[in-house]
Amino acid sequence: MPSAAIPKRKLGRTGLEVTVLGMGGAPLGGLFEELSDEQGAECVKEAFRQGINFFDTSPYYGVTRSETVMGHGLQNLPRDQIILATKVGRYDKAKFDFSAAAVTQSVHDSLRRLQVDYIDLIQTHDIEFGNLDQVVNETLPALVKLKDQGLVRFIGITGLPLKIFPYILDRVPAGTVDTVLSYCHYSLNDQTLADMVPYLKEKGVGIINASALSMGLLTDQGPYDWHPAPQKLKAACRMAAKCCSDQGVSLRKLALQEAVKNTDMATQLVGMGTIQEVCIIACALQTLETSYNLAPISDCGLPEC
């Protein structure tokens, strides 16, 4: 049984209740740092022990490695206490295929790698790189057929530009799409997703917010060298980290707590690649930071960058 009581929220109209912190599986594919399959599997088990019930991966992460590692980690854990999400459509840095045949085969392949009989949430991955009309007319209908077969329970769409969500949702039958996953648009330095929340709630979709840490910008150690943010924003985030440190506050913990405060977001999806990282993130809500002064952090220029 999980050892911690992380709060849960309803995921749109799915009936699912997900923990407000979810495990992002990109690090399990070795995208950021080297780790063994055994280490990755232990991270999954530790996340469950810490009370997390929402696990998200993709065949794109490590070119199927993340799914395989997550499948090993989920073994011998109670399936009915886990909400498992993966994706279709993106398979490598520049390899996309949103055809009905490809996504159908992809789901079957994911089931095998994850070692499960069904996937709770299947999502179209980074649809801005594909043809959105194909997603509407071919990809999603193919996933609906898999849903009818009991291989997937719910369907979601993911991507970076916010405009892709209404494009899809306004063109498919009501109830086709159950969730949206947006990343890097609801954090201390970018809250543009908030403007779309009323529309998404009207559509009845659950909102998954990924990367409340802005892919490492909002951490004490800062982002990896490859991070695409402009230097001005990186510098502002370094200043924000110092502002927090001067007050005895962790920027990562503050960023997660501020994101979780928005109850319109069902869950905050955070990449986790080490057991230590799992523990730090899972415990981020146990002691709320109430003594910090946000003014110096705002003065660092985060909202403007």
PDB file of N, CA, C and O in Angstrom, residues 84-148:
ATOM      1  N   LEU A  84      -2.744   4.507 -15.524  1.00  0.00           N
ATOM      2  CA  LEU A  84      -1.612   4.422 -16.443  1.00  0.00           C
ATOM      3  C   LEU A  84      -1.934   5.121 -17.760  1.00  0.00           C
ATOM      4  O   LEU A  84      -2.946   4.831 -18.403  1.00  0.00           O
ATOM      5  N   ALA A  85      -1.050   6.028 -18.137  1.00  0.00           N
ATOM      6  CA  ALA A  85      -1.238   6.785 -19.379  1.00  0.00           C
ATOM      7  C   ALA A  85      -0.015   6.618 -20.279  1.00  0.00           C
ATOM      8  O   ALA A  85       1.117   6.618 -19.806  1.00  0.00           O
ATOM      9  N   THR A  86      -0.269   6.475 -21.564  1.00  0.00           N
ATOM     10  CA  THR A  86       0.821   6.516 -22.535  1.00  0.00           C
ATOM     11  C   THR A  86       0.307   7.227 -23.781  1.00  0.00           C
ATOM     12  O   THR A  86      -0.760   7.828 -23.767  1.00  0.00           O
ATOM     13  N   LYS A  87       1.080   7.179 -24.852  1.00  0.00           N
ATOM     14  CA  LYS A  87       0.765   8.036 -26.001  1.00  0.00           C
ATOM     15  C   LYS A  87       0.978   7.292 -27.316  1.00  0.00           C
ATOM     16  O   LYS A  87       1.621   6.239 -27.358  1.00  0.00           O
ATOM     17  N   VAL A  88       0.468   7.901 -28.381  1.00  0.00           N
ATOM     18  CA  VAL A  88       0.661   7.402 -29.745  1.00  0.00           C
ATOM     19  C   VAL A  88       0.994   8.577 -30.651  1.00  0.00           C
ATOM     20  O   VAL A  88       0.713   9.729 -30.334  1.00  0.00           O
ATOM     21  N   GLY A  89       1.620   8.272 -31.782  1.00  0.00           N
ATOM     22  CA  GLY A  89       1.827   9.285 -32.811  1.00  0.00           C
ATOM     23  C   GLY A  89       3.241   9.795 -32.931  1.00  0.00           C
ATOM     24  O   GLY A  89       3.693  10.134 -34.027  1.00  0.00           O
ATOM     25  N   ARG A  90       3.976   9.880 -31.809  1.00  0.00           N
ATOM     26  CA  ARG A  90       5.366  10.313 -31.861  1.00  0.00           C
ATOM     27  C   ARG A  90       6.247   9.163 -31.384  1.00  0.00           C
ATOM     28  O   ARG A  90       6.045   8.616 -30.302  1.00  0.00           O
ATOM     29  N   TYR A  91       7.276   8.850 -32.192  1.00  0.00           N
ATOM     30  CA  TYR A  91       8.081   7.668 -31.893  1.00  0.00           C
ATOM     31  C   TYR A  91       9.578   7.943 -31.839  1.00  0.00           C
ATOM     32  O   TYR A  91      10.348   7.102 -31.391  1.00  0.00           O
ATOM     33  N   ASP A  92      10.009   9.093 -32.303  1.00  0.00           N
ATOM     34  CA  ASP A  92      11.404   9.517 -32.202  1.00  0.00           C
ATOM     35  C   ASP A  92      11.405  11.027 -32.406  1.00  0.00           C
ATOM     36  O   ASP A  92      10.353  11.640 -32.613  1.00  0.00           O
ATOM     37  N   LYS A  93      12.591  11.630 -32.353  1.00  0.00           N
ATOM     38  CA  LYS A  93      12.669  13.082 -32.417  1.00  0.00           C
ATOM     39  C   LYS A  93      11.974  13.642 -33.645  1.00  0.00           C
ATOM     40  O   LYS A  93      11.308  14.684 -33.579  1.00  0.00           O
ATOM     41  N   ALA A  94      12.110  12.983 -34.762  1.00  0.00           N
ATOM     42  CA  ALA A  94      11.494  13.474 -35.999  1.00  0.00           C
ATOM     43  C   ALA A  94      10.643  12.404 -36.665  1.00  0.00           C
ATOM     44  O   ALA A  94      10.431  12.437 -37.875  1.00  0.00           O
ATOM     45  N   LYS A  95      10.138  11.447 -35.886  1.00  0.00           N
ATOM     46  CA  LYS A  95       9.324  10.369 -36.447  1.00  0.00           C
ATOM     47  C   LYS A  95       7.913  10.459 -35.885  1.00  0.00           C
ATOM     48  O   LYS A  95       7.688  10.210 -34.692  1.00  0.00           O
ATOM     49  N   PHE A  96       6.985  10.806 -36.743  1.00  0.00           N
ATOM     50  CA  PHE A  96       5.582  10.945 -36.358  1.00  0.00           C
ATOM     51  C   PHE A  96       4.731  10.133 -37.325  1.00  0.00           C
ATOM     52  O   PHE A  96       4.995  10.085 -38.519  1.00  0.00           O
ATOM     53  N   ASP A  97       3.697   9.502 -36.794  1.00  0.00           N
ATOM     54  CA  ASP A  97       2.760   8.778 -37.640  1.00  0.00           C
ATOM     55  C   ASP A  97       1.422   8.708 -36.908  1.00  0.00           C
ATOM     56  O   ASP A  97       1.266   7.969 -35.939  1.00  0.00           O
ATOM     57  N   PHE A  98       0.460   9.517 -37.377  1.00  0.00           N
ATOM     58  CA  PHE A  98      -0.848   9.568 -36.741  1.00  0.00           C
ATOM     59  C   PHE A  98      -1.900   8.805 -37.545  1.00  0.00           C
ATOM     60  O   PHE A  98      -3.098   8.985 -37.339  1.00  0.00           O
ATOM     61  N   SER A  99      -1.459   7.939 -38.445  1.00  0.00           N
ATOM     62  CA  SER A  99      -2.403   7.146 -39.228  1.00  0.00           C
ATOM     63  C   SER A  99      -3.119   6.146 -38.327  1.00  0.00           C
ATOM     64  O   SER A  99      -2.617   5.741 -37.271  1.00  0.00           O
ATOM     65  N   ALA A 100      -4.299   5.738 -38.754  1.00  0.00           N
ATOM     66  CA  ALA A 100      -5.082   4.789 -37.964  1.00  0.00           C
ATOM     67  C   ALA A 100      -4.326   3.489 -37.758  1.00  0.00           C
ATOM     68  O   ALA A 100      -4.310   2.929 -36.646  1.00  0.00           O
ATOM     69  N   ALA A 101      -3.690   2.997 -38.821  1.00  0.00           N
ATOM     70  CA  ALA A 101      -2.951   1.737 -38.708  1.00  0.00           C
ATOM     71  C   ALA A 101      -1.805   1.855 -37.716  1.00  0.00           C
ATOM     72  O   ALA A 101      -1.572   0.962 -36.895  1.00  0.00           O
ATOM     73  N   ALA A 102      -1.080   2.975 -37.770  1.00  0.00           N
ATOM     74  CA  ALA A 102       0.081   3.156 -36.894  1.00  0.00           C
ATOM     75  C   ALA A 102      -0.330   3.268 -35.433  1.00  0.00           C
ATOM     76  O   ALA A 102       0.285   2.644 -34.560  1.00  0.00           O
ATOM     77  N   VAL A 103      -1.349   4.071 -35.133  1.00  0.00           N
ATOM     78  CA  VAL A 103      -1.716   4.251 -33.724  1.00  0.00           C
ATOM     79  C   VAL A 103      -2.359   2.988 -33.160  1.00  0.00           C
ATOM     80  O   VAL A 103      -2.204   2.683 -31.976  1.00  0.00           O
ATOM     81  N   THR A 104      -3.062   2.250 -33.999  1.00  0.00           N
ATOM     82  CA  THR A 104      -3.641   0.985 -33.538  1.00  0.00           C
ATOM     83  C   THR A 104      -2.544   0.002 -33.172  1.00  0.00           C
ATOM     84  O   THR A 104      -2.568  -0.624 -32.094  1.00  0.00           O
ATOM     85  N   GLN A 105      -1.562  -0.149 -34.049  1.00  0.00           N
ATOM     86  CA  GLN A 105      -0.441  -1.034 -33.743  1.00  0.00           C
ATOM     87  C   GLN A 105       0.344  -0.533 -32.539  1.00  0.00           C
ATOM     88  O   GLN A 105       0.812  -1.319 -31.706  1.00  0.00           O
ATOM     89  N   SER A 106       0.462   0.784 -32.428  1.00  0.00           N
ATOM     90  CA  SER A 106       1.204   1.371 -31.319  1.00  0.00           C
ATOM     91  C   SER A 106       0.579   1.005 -29.980  1.00  0.00           C
ATOM     92  O   SER A 106       1.288   0.701 -29.009  1.00  0.00           O
ATOM     93  N   VAL A 107      -0.733   1.033 -29.893  1.00  0.00           N
ATOM     94  CA  VAL A 107      -1.403   0.669 -28.645  1.00  0.00           C
ATOM     95  C   VAL A 107      -1.123  -0.787 -28.291  1.00  0.00           C
ATOM     96  O   VAL A 107      -0.819  -1.112 -27.133  1.00  0.00           O
ATOM     97  N   HIS A 108      -1.211  -1.664 -29.279  1.00  0.00           N
ATOM     98  CA  HIS A 108      -0.917  -3.081 -29.019  1.00  0.00           C
ATOM     99  C   HIS A 108       0.528  -3.261 -28.546  1.00  0.00           C
ATOM    100  O   HIS A 108       0.802  -4.042 -27.626  1.00  0.00           O
ATOM    101  N   ASP A 109       1.453  -2.535 -29.162  1.00  0.00           N
ATOM    102  CA  ASP A 109       2.858  -2.621 -28.754  1.00  0.00           C
ATOM    103  C   ASP A 109       3.056  -2.086 -27.336  1.00  0.00           C
ATOM    104  O   ASP A 109       3.820  -2.645 -26.544  1.00  0.00           O
ATOM    105  N   SER A 110       2.368  -0.998 -27.013  1.00  0.00           N
ATOM    106  CA  SER A 110       2.488  -0.418 -25.672  1.00  0.00           C
ATOM    107  C   SER A 110       1.935  -1.374 -24.618  1.00  0.00           C
ATOM    108  O   SER A 110       2.511  -1.508 -23.530  1.00  0.00           O
ATOM    109  N   LEU A 111       0.826  -2.023 -24.919  1.00  0.00           N
ATOM    110  CA  LEU A 111       0.270  -2.995 -23.982  1.00  0.00           C
ATOM    111  C   LEU A 111       1.278  -4.087 -23.668  1.00  0.00           C
ATOM    112  O   LEU A 111       1.439  -4.506 -22.506  1.00  0.00           O
ATOM    113  N   ARG A 112       1.985  -4.530 -24.694  1.00  0.00           N
ATOM    114  CA  ARG A 112       2.989  -5.581 -24.486  1.00  0.00           C
ATOM    115  C   ARG A 112       4.157  -5.065 -23.658  1.00  0.00           C
ATOM    116  O   ARG A 112       4.591  -5.743 -22.717  1.00  0.00           O
ATOM    117  N   ARG A 113       4.665  -3.880 -23.967  1.00  0.00           N
ATOM    118  CA  ARG A 113       5.812  -3.357 -23.227  1.00  0.00           C
ATOM    119  C   ARG A 113       5.443  -3.031 -21.777  1.00  0.00           C
ATOM    120  O   ARG A 113       6.245  -3.224 -20.863  1.00  0.00           O
ATOM    121  N   LEU A 114       4.246  -2.521 -21.581  1.00  0.00           N
ATOM    122  CA  LEU A 114       3.808  -2.145 -20.229  1.00  0.00           C
ATOM    123  C   LEU A 114       3.315  -3.358 -19.427  1.00  0.00           C
ATOM    124  O   LEU A 114       3.089  -3.246 -18.223  1.00  0.00           O
ATOM    125  N   GLN A 115       3.119  -4.469 -20.126  1.00  0.00           N
ATOM    126  CA  GLN A 115       2.687  -5.723 -19.487  1.00  0.00           C
ATOM    127  C   GLN A 115       1.341  -5.557 -18.787  1.00  0.00           C
ATOM    128  O   GLN A 115       1.157  -5.983 -17.641  1.00  0.00           O
ATOM    129  N   VAL A 116       0.409  -4.929 -19.491  1.00  0.00           N
ATOM    130  CA  VAL A 116      -0.939  -4.733 -18.954  1.00  0.00           C
ATOM    131  C   VAL A 116      -1.965  -5.140 -20.009  1.00  0.00           C
ATOM    132  O   VAL A 116      -1.649  -5.272 -21.189  1.00  0.00           O
ATOM    133  N   ASP A 117      -3.211  -5.326 -19.549  1.00  0.00           N
ATOM    134  CA  ASP A 117      -4.289  -5.716 -20.448  1.00  0.00           C
ATOM    135  C   ASP A 117      -5.037  -4.521 -21.017  1.00  0.00           C
ATOM    136  O   ASP A 117      -5.759  -4.638 -21.999  1.00  0.00           O
ATOM    137  N   TYR A 118      -4.903  -3.385 -20.368  1.00  0.00           N
ATOM    138  CA  TYR A 118      -5.575  -2.176 -20.841  1.00  0.00           C
ATOM    139  C   TYR A 118      -4.782  -0.955 -20.396  1.00  0.00           C
ATOM    140  O   TYR A 118      -3.982  -1.014 -19.448  1.00  0.00           O
ATOM    141  N   ILE A 119      -4.979   0.136 -21.095  1.00  0.00           N
ATOM    142  CA  ILE A 119      -4.354   1.423 -20.777  1.00  0.00           C
ATOM    143  C   ILE A 119      -5.464   2.363 -20.332  1.00  0.00           C
ATOM    144  O   ILE A 119      -6.493   2.489 -21.012  1.00  0.00           O
ATOM    145  N   ASP A 120      -5.268   3.016 -19.209  1.00  0.00           N
ATOM    146  CA  ASP A 120      -6.316   3.901 -18.697  1.00  0.00           C
ATOM    147  C   ASP A 120      -6.519   5.125 -19.575  1.00  0.00           C
ATOM    148  O   ASP A 120      -7.657   5.537 -19.820  1.00  0.00           O
ATOM    149  N   LEU A 121      -5.414   5.714 -20.030  1.00  0.00           N
ATOM    150  CA  LEU A 121      -5.501   6.941 -20.830  1.00  0.00           C
ATOM    151  C   LEU A 121      -4.514   6.872 -21.982  1.00  0.00           C
ATOM    152  O   LEU A 121      -3.306   6.825 -21.766  1.00  0.00           O
ATOM    153  N   ILE A 122      -5.031   6.863 -23.197  1.00  0.00           N
ATOM    154  CA  ILE A 122      -4.175   6.890 -24.381  1.00  0.00           C
ATOM    155  C   ILE A 122      -4.249   8.298 -24.973  1.00  0.00           C
ATOM    156  O   ILE A 122      -5.331   8.868 -25.123  1.00  0.00           O
ATOM    157  N   GLN A 123      -3.088   8.865 -25.283  1.00  0.00           N
ATOM    158  CA  GLN A 123      -3.016  10.261 -25.702  1.00  0.00           C
ATOM    159  C   GLN A 123      -2.278  10.395 -27.033  1.00  0.00           C
ATOM    160  O   GLN A 123      -1.273   9.711 -27.259  1.00  0.00           O
ATOM    161  N   THR A 124      -2.753  11.288 -27.861  1.00  0.00           N
ATOM    162  CA  THR A 124      -2.026  11.605 -29.092  1.00  0.00           C
ATOM    163  C   THR A 124      -0.895  12.568 -28.725  1.00  0.00           C
ATOM    164  O   THR A 124      -1.129  13.586 -28.085  1.00  0.00           O
ATOM    165  N   HIS A 125       0.321  12.241 -29.150  1.00  0.00           N
ATOM    166  CA  HIS A 125       1.522  12.896 -28.636  1.00  0.00           C
ATOM    167  C   HIS A 125       2.006  14.011 -29.562  1.00  0.00           C
ATOM    168  O   HIS A 125       2.326  13.774 -30.721  1.00  0.00           O
ATOM    169  N   ASP A 126       2.048  15.234 -29.026  1.00  0.00           N
ATOM    170  CA  ASP A 126       2.599  16.381 -29.758  1.00  0.00           C
ATOM    171  C   ASP A 126       1.963  16.523 -31.139  1.00  0.00           C
ATOM    172  O   ASP A 126       2.644  16.531 -32.181  1.00  0.00           O
ATOM    173  N   ILE A 127       0.650  16.704 -31.130  1.00  0.00           N
ATOM    174  CA  ILE A 127      -0.082  16.691 -32.401  1.00  0.00           C
ATOM    175  C   ILE A 127       0.232  17.889 -33.288  1.00  0.00           C
ATOM    176  O   ILE A 127      -0.077  17.867 -34.487  1.00  0.00           O
ATOM    177  N   GLU A 128       0.866  18.916 -32.743  1.00  0.00           N
ATOM    178  CA  GLU A 128       1.209  20.070 -33.575  1.00  0.00           C
ATOM    179  C   GLU A 128       2.202  19.707 -34.678  1.00  0.00           C
ATOM    180  O   GLU A 128       2.342  20.441 -35.662  1.00  0.00           O
ATOM    181  N   PHE A 129       2.888  18.582 -34.519  1.00  0.00           N
ATOM    182  CA  PHE A 129       3.837  18.139 -35.540  1.00  0.00           C
ATOM    183  C   PHE A 129       3.176  17.296 -36.626  1.00  0.00           C
ATOM    184  O   PHE A 129       3.835  16.896 -37.590  1.00  0.00           O
ATOM    185  N   GLY A 130       1.913  17.005 -36.454  1.00  0.00           N
ATOM    186  CA  GLY A 130       1.182  16.245 -37.459  1.00  0.00           C
ATOM    187  C   GLY A 130       0.167  17.119 -38.169  1.00  0.00           C
ATOM    188  O   GLY A 130       0.198  18.350 -38.076  1.00  0.00           O
ATOM    189  N   ASN A 131      -0.727  16.479 -38.884  1.00  0.00           N
ATOM    190  CA  ASN A 131      -1.824  17.170 -39.550  1.00  0.00           C
ATOM    191  C   ASN A 131      -3.032  17.100 -38.626  1.00  0.00           C
ATOM    192  O   ASN A 131      -3.555  16.019 -38.349  1.00  0.00           O
ATOM    193  N   LEU A 132      -3.482  18.245 -38.139  1.00  0.00           N
ATOM    194  CA  LEU A 132      -4.558  18.245 -37.146  1.00  0.00           C
ATOM    195  C   LEU A 132      -5.859  17.686 -37.706  1.00  0.00           C
ATOM    196  O   LEU A 132      -6.640  17.061 -36.984  1.00  0.00           O
ATOM    197  N   ASP A 133      -6.093  17.887 -38.991  1.00  0.00           N
ATOM    198  CA  ASP A 133      -7.297  17.313 -39.595  1.00  0.00           C
ATOM    199  C   ASP A 133      -7.218  15.789 -39.627  1.00  0.00           C
ATOM    200  O   ASP A 133      -8.239  15.106 -39.469  1.00  0.00           O
ATOM    201  N   GLN A 134      -6.012  15.255 -39.815  1.00  0.00           N
ATOM    202  CA  GLN A 134      -5.855  13.802 -39.752  1.00  0.00           C
ATOM    203  C   GLN A 134      -6.135  13.296 -38.333  1.00  0.00           C
ATOM    204  O   GLN A 134      -6.757  12.246 -38.150  1.00  0.00           O
ATOM    205  N   VAL A 135      -5.686  14.056 -37.345  1.00  0.00           N
ATOM    206  CA  VAL A 135      -5.963  13.673 -35.958  1.00  0.00           C
ATOM    207  C   VAL A 135      -7.468  13.605 -35.720  1.00  0.00           C
ATOM    208  O   VAL A 135      -7.978  12.669 -35.088  1.00  0.00           O
ATOM    209  N   VAL A 136      -8.193  14.599 -36.236  1.00  0.00           N
ATOM    210  CA  VAL A 136      -9.650  14.644 -36.069  1.00  0.00           C
ATOM    211  C   VAL A 136     -10.331  13.502 -36.803  1.00  0.00           C
ATOM    212  O   VAL A 136     -11.198  12.805 -36.250  1.00  0.00           O
ATOM    213  N   ASN A 137      -9.960  13.295 -38.056  1.00  0.00           N
ATOM    214  CA  ASN A 137     -10.718  12.402 -38.937  1.00  0.00           C
ATOM    215  C   ASN A 137     -10.223  10.961 -38.958  1.00  0.00           C
ATOM    216  O   ASN A 137     -10.964  10.071 -39.391  1.00  0.00           O
ATOM    217  N   GLU A 138      -8.993  10.724 -38.506  1.00  0.00           N
ATOM    218  CA  GLU A 138      -8.433   9.375 -38.601  1.00  0.00           C
ATOM    219  C   GLU A 138      -7.889   8.858 -37.270  1.00  0.00           C
ATOM    220  O   GLU A 138      -8.237   7.756 -36.828  1.00  0.00           O
ATOM    221  N   THR A 139      -7.033   9.665 -36.616  1.00  0.00           N
ATOM    222  CA  THR A 139      -6.386   9.196 -35.394  1.00  0.00           C
ATOM    223  C   THR A 139      -7.390   8.939 -34.279  1.00  0.00           C
ATOM    224  O   THR A 139      -7.437   7.845 -33.699  1.00  0.00           O
ATOM    225  N   LEU A 140      -8.176   9.938 -33.957  1.00  0.00           N
ATOM    226  CA  LEU A 140      -9.110   9.801 -32.834  1.00  0.00           C
ATOM    227  C   LEU A 140     -10.188   8.743 -33.089  1.00  0.00           C
ATOM    228  O   LEU A 140     -10.503   7.962 -32.173  1.00  0.00           O
ATOM    229  N   PRO A 141     -10.756   8.658 -34.292  1.00  0.00           N
ATOM    230  CA  PRO A 141     -11.704   7.561 -34.525  1.00  0.00           C
ATOM    231  C   PRO A 141     -11.073   6.179 -34.335  1.00  0.00           C
ATOM    232  O   PRO A 141     -11.736   5.257 -33.844  1.00  0.00           O
ATOM    233  N   ALA A 142      -9.800   6.035 -34.698  1.00  0.00           N
ATOM    234  CA  ALA A 142      -9.115   4.754 -34.486  1.00  0.00           C
ATOM    235  C   ALA A 142      -8.985   4.454 -32.994  1.00  0.00           C
ATOM    236  O   ALA A 142      -9.147   3.300 -32.558  1.00  0.00           O
ATOM    237  N   LEU A 143      -8.715   5.487 -32.206  1.00  0.00           N
ATOM    238  CA  LEU A 143      -8.593   5.280 -30.764  1.00  0.00           C
ATOM    239  C   LEU A 143      -9.956   4.982 -30.134  1.00  0.00           C
ATOM    240  O   LEU A 143     -10.047   4.212 -29.173  1.00  0.00           O
ATOM    241  N   VAL A 144     -11.011   5.584 -30.674  1.00  0.00           N
ATOM    242  CA  VAL A 144     -12.357   5.282 -30.182  1.00  0.00           C
ATOM    243  C   VAL A 144     -12.678   3.797 -30.397  1.00  0.00           C
ATOM    244  O   VAL A 144     -13.292   3.146 -29.535  1.00  0.00           O
ATOM    245  N   LYS A 145     -12.259   3.243 -31.522  1.00  0.00           N
ATOM    246  CA  LYS A 145     -12.472   1.809 -31.775  1.00  0.00           C
ATOM    247  C   LYS A 145     -11.743   0.961 -30.742  1.00  0.00           C
ATOM    248  O   LYS A 145     -12.277  -0.043 -30.252  1.00  0.00           O
ATOM    249  N   LEU A 146     -10.525   1.363 -30.386  1.00  0.00           N
ATOM    250  CA  LEU A 146      -9.772   0.629 -29.361  1.00  0.00           C
ATOM    251  C   LEU A 146     -10.450   0.766 -28.003  1.00  0.00           C
ATOM    252  O   LEU A 146     -10.439  -0.169 -27.196  1.00  0.00           O
ATOM    253  N   LYS A 147     -11.050   1.924 -27.769  1.00  0.00           N
ATOM    254  CA  LYS A 147     -11.804   2.121 -26.527  1.00  0.00           C
ATOM    255  C   LYS A 147     -13.010   1.183 -26.495  1.00  0.00           C
ATOM    256  O   LYS A 147     -13.306   0.568 -25.453  1.00  0.00           O
ATOM    257  N   ASP A 148     -13.687   1.055 -27.613  1.00  0.00           N
ATOM    258  CA  ASP A 148     -14.848   0.166 -27.698  1.00  0.00           C
ATOM    259  C   ASP A 148     -14.444  -1.290 -27.462  1.00  0.00           C
ATOM    260  O   ASP A 148     -15.250  -2.094 -26.971  1.00  0.00           O
TER     261      ASP A 148
END
